[in-house]
XYZ file of C-alpha atoms in Angstrom:
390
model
C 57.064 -42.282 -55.024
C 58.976 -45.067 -55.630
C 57.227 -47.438 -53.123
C 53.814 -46.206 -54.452
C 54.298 -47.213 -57.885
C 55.442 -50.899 -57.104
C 52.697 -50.905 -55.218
C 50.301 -49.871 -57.852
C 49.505 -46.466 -56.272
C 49.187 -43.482 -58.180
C 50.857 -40.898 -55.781
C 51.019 -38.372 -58.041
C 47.160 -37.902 -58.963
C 46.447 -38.452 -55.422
C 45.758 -35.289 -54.207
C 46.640 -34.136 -50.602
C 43.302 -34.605 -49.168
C 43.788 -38.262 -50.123
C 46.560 -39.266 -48.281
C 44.757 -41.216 -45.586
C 43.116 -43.151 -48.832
C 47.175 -43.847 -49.925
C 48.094 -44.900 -46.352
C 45.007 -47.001 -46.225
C 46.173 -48.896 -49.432
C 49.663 -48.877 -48.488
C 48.667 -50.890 -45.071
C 46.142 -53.547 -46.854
C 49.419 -54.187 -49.442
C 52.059 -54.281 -46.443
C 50.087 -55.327 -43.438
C 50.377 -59.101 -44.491
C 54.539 -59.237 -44.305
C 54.338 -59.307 -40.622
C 51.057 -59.648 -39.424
C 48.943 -61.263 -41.692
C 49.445 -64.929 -40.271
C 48.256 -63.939 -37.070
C 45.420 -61.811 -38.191
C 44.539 -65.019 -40.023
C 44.760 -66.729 -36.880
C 42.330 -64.735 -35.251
C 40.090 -64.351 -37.941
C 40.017 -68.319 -37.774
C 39.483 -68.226 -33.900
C 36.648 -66.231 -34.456
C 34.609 -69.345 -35.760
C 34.876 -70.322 -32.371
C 32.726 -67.570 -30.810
C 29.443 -68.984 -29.289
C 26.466 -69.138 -31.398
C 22.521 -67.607 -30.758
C 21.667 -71.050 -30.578
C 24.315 -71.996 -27.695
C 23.117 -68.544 -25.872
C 19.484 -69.630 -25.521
C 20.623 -73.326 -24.874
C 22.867 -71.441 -21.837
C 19.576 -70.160 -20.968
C 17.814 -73.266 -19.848
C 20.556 -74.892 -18.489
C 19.057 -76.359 -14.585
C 22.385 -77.791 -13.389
C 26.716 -77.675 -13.973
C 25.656 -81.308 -15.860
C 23.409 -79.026 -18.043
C 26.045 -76.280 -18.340
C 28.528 -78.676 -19.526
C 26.623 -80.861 -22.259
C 25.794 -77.336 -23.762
C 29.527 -76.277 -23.833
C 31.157 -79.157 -24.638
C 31.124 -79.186 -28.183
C 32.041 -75.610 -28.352
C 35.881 -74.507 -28.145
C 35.160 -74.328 -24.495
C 34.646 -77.988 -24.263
C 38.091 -79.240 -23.576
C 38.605 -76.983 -20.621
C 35.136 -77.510 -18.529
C 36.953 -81.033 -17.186
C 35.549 -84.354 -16.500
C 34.719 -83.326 -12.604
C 32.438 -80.350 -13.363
C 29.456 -81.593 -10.492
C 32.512 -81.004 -7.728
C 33.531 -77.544 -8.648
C 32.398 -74.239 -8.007
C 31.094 -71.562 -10.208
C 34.467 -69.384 -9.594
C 36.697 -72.365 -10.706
C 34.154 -72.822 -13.966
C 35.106 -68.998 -14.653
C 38.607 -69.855 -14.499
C 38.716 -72.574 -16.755
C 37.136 -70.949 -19.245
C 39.231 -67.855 -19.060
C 42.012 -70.453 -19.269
C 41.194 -70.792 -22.819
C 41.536 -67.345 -23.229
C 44.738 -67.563 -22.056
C 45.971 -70.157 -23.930
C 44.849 -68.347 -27.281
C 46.588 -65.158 -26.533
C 49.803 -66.135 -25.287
C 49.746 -68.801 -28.863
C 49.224 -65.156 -31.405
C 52.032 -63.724 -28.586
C 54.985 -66.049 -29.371
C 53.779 -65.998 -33.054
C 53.653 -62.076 -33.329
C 56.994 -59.549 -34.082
C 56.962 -55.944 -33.299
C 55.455 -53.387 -32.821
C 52.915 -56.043 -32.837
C 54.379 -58.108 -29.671
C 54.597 -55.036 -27.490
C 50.982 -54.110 -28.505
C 50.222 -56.906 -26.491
C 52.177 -57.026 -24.003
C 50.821 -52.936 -23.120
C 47.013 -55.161 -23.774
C 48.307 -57.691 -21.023
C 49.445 -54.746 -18.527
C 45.394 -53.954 -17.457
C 44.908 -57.278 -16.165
C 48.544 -57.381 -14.362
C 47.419 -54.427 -12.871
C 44.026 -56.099 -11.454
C 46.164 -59.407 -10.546
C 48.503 -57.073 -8.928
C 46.066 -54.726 -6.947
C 43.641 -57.626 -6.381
C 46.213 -60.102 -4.575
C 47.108 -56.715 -2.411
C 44.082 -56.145 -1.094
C 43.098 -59.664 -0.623
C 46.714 -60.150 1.589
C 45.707 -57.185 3.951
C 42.263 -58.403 4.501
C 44.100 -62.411 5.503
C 42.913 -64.275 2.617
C 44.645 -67.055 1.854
C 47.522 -65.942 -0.652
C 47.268 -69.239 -2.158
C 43.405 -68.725 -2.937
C 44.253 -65.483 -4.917
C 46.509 -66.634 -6.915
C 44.304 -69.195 -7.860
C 41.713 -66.428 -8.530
C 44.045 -64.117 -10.597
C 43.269 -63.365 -14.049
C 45.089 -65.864 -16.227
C 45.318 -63.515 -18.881
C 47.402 -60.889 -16.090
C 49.874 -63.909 -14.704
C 53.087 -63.048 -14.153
C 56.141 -64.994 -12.608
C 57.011 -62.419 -10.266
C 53.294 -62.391 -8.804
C 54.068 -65.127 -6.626
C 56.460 -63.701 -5.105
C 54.283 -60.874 -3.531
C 53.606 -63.634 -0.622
C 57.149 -63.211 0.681
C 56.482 -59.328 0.706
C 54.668 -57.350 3.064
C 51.561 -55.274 0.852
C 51.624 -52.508 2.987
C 55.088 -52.208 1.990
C 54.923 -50.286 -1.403
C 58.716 -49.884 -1.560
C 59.687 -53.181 -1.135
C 56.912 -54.374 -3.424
C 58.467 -52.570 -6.358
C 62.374 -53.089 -5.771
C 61.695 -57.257 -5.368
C 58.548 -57.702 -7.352
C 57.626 -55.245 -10.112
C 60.857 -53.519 -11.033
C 62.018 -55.944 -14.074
C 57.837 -56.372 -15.092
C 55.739 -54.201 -18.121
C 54.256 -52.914 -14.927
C 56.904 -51.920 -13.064
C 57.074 -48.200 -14.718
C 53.623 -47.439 -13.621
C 54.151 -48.433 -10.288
C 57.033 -46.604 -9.758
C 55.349 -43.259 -11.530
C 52.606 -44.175 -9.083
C 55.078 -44.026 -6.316
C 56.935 -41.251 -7.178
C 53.451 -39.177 -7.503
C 52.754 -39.645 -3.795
C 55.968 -38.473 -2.563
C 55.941 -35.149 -4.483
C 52.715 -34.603 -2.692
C 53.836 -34.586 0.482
C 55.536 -32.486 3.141
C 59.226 -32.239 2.874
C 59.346 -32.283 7.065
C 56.786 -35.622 7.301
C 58.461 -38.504 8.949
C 59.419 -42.241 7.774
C 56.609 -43.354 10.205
C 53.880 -40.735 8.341
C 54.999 -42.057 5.004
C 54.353 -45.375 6.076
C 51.268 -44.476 7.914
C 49.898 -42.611 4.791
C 50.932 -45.679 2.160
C 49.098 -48.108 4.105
C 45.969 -46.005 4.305
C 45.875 -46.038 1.109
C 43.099 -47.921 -0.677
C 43.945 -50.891 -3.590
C 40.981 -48.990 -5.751
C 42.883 -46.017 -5.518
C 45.834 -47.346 -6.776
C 43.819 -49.606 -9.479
C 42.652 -46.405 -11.225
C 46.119 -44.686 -10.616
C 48.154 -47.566 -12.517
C 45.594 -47.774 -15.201
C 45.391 -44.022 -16.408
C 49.062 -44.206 -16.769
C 48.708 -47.584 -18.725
C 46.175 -46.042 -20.963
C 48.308 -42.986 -21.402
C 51.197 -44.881 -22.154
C 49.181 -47.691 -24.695
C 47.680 -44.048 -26.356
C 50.786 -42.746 -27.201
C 52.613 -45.888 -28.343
C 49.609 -46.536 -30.749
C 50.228 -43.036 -32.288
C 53.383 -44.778 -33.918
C 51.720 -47.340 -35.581
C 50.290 -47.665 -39.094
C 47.788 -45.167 -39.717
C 44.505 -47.259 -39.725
C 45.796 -48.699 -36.100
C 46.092 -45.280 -35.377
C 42.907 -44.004 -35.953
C 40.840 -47.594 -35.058
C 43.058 -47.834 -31.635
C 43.004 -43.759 -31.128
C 38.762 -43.952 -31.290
C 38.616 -46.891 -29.058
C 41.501 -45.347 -26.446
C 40.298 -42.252 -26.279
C 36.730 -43.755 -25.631
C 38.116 -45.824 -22.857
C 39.875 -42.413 -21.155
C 36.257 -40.704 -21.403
C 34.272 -43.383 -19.698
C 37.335 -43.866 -17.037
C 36.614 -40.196 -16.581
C 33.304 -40.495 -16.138
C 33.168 -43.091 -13.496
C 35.973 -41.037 -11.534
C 33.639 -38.364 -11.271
C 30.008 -40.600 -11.072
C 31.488 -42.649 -8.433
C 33.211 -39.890 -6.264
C 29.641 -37.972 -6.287
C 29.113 -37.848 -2.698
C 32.268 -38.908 -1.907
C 33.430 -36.705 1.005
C 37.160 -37.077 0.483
C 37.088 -37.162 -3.632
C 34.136 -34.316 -3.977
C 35.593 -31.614 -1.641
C 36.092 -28.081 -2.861
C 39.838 -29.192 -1.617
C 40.311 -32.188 -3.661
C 38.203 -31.734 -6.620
C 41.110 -30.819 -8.918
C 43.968 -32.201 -7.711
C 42.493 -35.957 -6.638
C 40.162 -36.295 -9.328
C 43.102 -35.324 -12.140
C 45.191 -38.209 -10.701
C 42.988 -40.093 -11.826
C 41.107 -38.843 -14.498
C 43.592 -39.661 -18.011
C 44.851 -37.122 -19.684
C 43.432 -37.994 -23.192
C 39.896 -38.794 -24.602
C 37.256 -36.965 -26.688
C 36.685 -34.639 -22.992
C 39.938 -33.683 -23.055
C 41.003 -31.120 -22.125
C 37.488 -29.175 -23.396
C 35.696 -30.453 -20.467
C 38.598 -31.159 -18.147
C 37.937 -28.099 -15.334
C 34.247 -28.632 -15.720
C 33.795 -32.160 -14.832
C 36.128 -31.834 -12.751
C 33.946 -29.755 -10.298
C 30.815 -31.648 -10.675
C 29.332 -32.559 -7.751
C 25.915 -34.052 -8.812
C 24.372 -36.570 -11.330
C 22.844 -33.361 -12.867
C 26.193 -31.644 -13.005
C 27.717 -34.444 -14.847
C 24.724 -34.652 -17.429
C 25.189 -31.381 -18.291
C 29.287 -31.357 -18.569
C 29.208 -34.011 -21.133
C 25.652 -32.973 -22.875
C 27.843 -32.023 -25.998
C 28.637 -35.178 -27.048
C 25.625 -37.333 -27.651
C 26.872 -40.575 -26.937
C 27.539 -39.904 -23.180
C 24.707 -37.571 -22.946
C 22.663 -40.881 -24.122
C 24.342 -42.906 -21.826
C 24.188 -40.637 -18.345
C 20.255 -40.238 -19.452
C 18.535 -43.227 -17.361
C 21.625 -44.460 -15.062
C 20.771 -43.816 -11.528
C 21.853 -40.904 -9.071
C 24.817 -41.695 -6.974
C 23.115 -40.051 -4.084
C 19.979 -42.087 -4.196
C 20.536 -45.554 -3.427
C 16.725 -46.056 -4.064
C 17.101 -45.961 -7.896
C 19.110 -48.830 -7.788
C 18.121 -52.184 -8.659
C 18.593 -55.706 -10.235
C 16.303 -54.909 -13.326
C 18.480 -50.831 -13.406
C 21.284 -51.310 -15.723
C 24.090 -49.156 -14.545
C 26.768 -46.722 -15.510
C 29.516 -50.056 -15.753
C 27.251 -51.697 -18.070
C 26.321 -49.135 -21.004
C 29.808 -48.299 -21.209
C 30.948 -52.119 -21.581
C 27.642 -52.182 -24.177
C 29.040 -49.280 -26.107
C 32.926 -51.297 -25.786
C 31.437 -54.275 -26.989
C 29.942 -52.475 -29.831
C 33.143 -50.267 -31.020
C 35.327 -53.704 -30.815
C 32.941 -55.883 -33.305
C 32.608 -53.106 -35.491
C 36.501 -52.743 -36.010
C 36.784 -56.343 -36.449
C 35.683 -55.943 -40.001
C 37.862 -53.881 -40.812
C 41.441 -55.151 -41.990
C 45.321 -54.621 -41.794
C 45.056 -53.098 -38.593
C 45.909 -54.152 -34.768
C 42.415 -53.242 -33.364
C 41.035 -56.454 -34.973
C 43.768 -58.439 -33.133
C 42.241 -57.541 -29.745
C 38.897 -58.549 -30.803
C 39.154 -62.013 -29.579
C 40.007 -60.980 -25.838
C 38.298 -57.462 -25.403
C 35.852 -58.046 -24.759
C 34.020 -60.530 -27.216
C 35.230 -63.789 -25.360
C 35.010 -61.667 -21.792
C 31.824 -61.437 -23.402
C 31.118 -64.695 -23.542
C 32.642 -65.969 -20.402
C 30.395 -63.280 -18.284
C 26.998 -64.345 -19.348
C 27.966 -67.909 -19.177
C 28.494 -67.570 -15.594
C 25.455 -65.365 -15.384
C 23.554 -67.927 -16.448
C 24.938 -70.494 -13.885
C 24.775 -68.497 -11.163
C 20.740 -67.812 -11.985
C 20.663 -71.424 -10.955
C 22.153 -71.022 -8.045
């Protein structure tokens, strides 16, 4: 075509089996028009990431004075604060998820779309946490000022505040006056909408109220987040074909291990695991997408055991691999400091997948790189190693 040969692209000698090779040239040509500044941003950001040598120093750090003299000539530096002897190891966390912050919401106001709605369906996981975490905090009487100051910085919102002047048990009210007008707002609603088909036409006002406040802030977590991960899926089928097939691996890898924990963590759960609500509790959770869908759906859907899950997933060597060694659900004796679980070879295997795309080029995936979950990354063992100390 046309567009090929300006762009020095031989269409016609191409072949058909080649076309992902033309698409791939097309994007490294094209990418740069729109989103090359802020890929170079990033790219430049990544020079920030802390070195082997700051790791071991992290190590042997004996005190917060210790903690700080090894981050403060990092990027970190600046936001640690002059006061770090009178602060706590939560506050630390903040502050350097601050940073975080401050990076993101810079490539935000410097991106166009599709680019700038990529990250604003990145941003919706940790509204969601912000969301379901203040929520659950309000019922149990924590101070609503406290979890605010707790939230996520990269999941702050406006409109979160105004949850204090709303009752949480309240689902209703919480959408109309909170969450209608934010990204989150259509998964809340879907969410809402999901648990009145389910229920009798005959029940009373006073059973729907009775059933929404029994319902648990976990449950709605994982709710909210399928249908974010559904929704980020299919928006990333429109995009350029590389982000397409980087974002499509990494999605779909996200909806299998979401999957997974549905089912490990409901083992033995007498309300998930129930010949009654195997199918239909499970699958509103579960995400419709991922490398187990819909192959495996029925199957691990009725797994009851650590053994039953092994052997619904044994096809694909990555999760057989990974459900090898993590302990049985129904044993709390295999569990242990020194046992890494089921949370942390999937966030291994996340970490992996993300670094791996990041040297690639012309496509979103690498954009992401510097939040999830490098710099999460980073942040985590940090306070690991601070709160070794303790």
């Amino acid at each position: 075509s046309d567009v090929y040969k300006r762009q020095g692209i031989n269409a016609e000698y191409m072949g058909e089996n080649n076309n992902y090779k033309v698409h791939q040239e097309m994007e490294l040509t094209l990418f740069a028009i729109n989103d090359g500044y802020v890929e170079a941003i990033i790219r430049g950001l990544r020079a920030g990431f802390l070195t082997p040598d700051v790791y071991e120093a992290l190590k042997g750090t004996n005190s917060l004075q210790d903690f700080k003299t090894v981050l403060e000539d990092t990027d970190y530096g600046p936001y640690l604060g002059s006061e770090i002897q009178n602060v706590s190891i939560s506050v630390l966390r903040q502050r350097l998820k601050r940073k975080l912050a401050d990076e993101f919401q810079y490539i935000q106001v410097q991106s166009v779309e599709p680019l700038a709605t990529f990250l604003r369906l990145m941003q919706s996981q940790y509204m969601i946490d912000n969301i379901v975490n203040i929520i659950e905090g309000v019922k149990n009487r924590v101070d609503f000022d406290y979890l605010l100051s707790q939230a996520d910085p990269l999941g702050i919102f406006p409109e979160l505040k105004a949850i204090k002047s709303v009752d949480p048990e309240n689902y209703s009210e919480l959408y109309s006056t909170v969450l209608i007008d934010t990204p989150i707002g259509q998964y809340f609603m879907k969410f809402l909408e999901n648990v009145m088909e389910a229920l009798n036409e005959n029940i009373s006002i006073n059973e729907i109220q009775a059933l929404f406040r029994d319902i648990q802030p976990e449950f709605i977590r994982t709710s909210l987040k399928k249908m974010w991960l559904e929704d980020f899926y299919e928006f990333c089928q429109e995009l350029n074909p590389i982000t397409k097939d980087f974002m499509g691996d990494i999605l779909k890898f996200e909806a299998d291990c979401k999957t997974i924990q549905v089912i490990y963590n409901s083992i033995g759960n007498k309300e998930l695991s129930s010949a009654a609500n195997r199918s239909s509790k499970r699958k509103q959770l579960c995400p419709s997408l991922g490398y187990l869908y819909p192959d495996v759906d029925k199957d691990i859907a009725n797994v009851t055991s650590i053994e039953g899950l092994r052997e619904a997933v044994r096809h694909i060597q990555q999760y057989r691999e990974m459900l090898r060694d993590v302990p049985d659900p129904l044993k709390r004796e295999e569990f242990s400091a020194d046992v890494r679980g089921l949370d942390d070879l999937m966030y291994e295997e996340e970490v992996r997948k993300y670094s791996l795309a990041f040297e690639e080029q012309a496509h979103y995936l690498s954009l992401i790189h510097i939040s999830e979950p490098t710099r999460q990354a980073e942040i985590s063992y940090a306070v690991f190693c601070l709160k070794k100390k303790k």
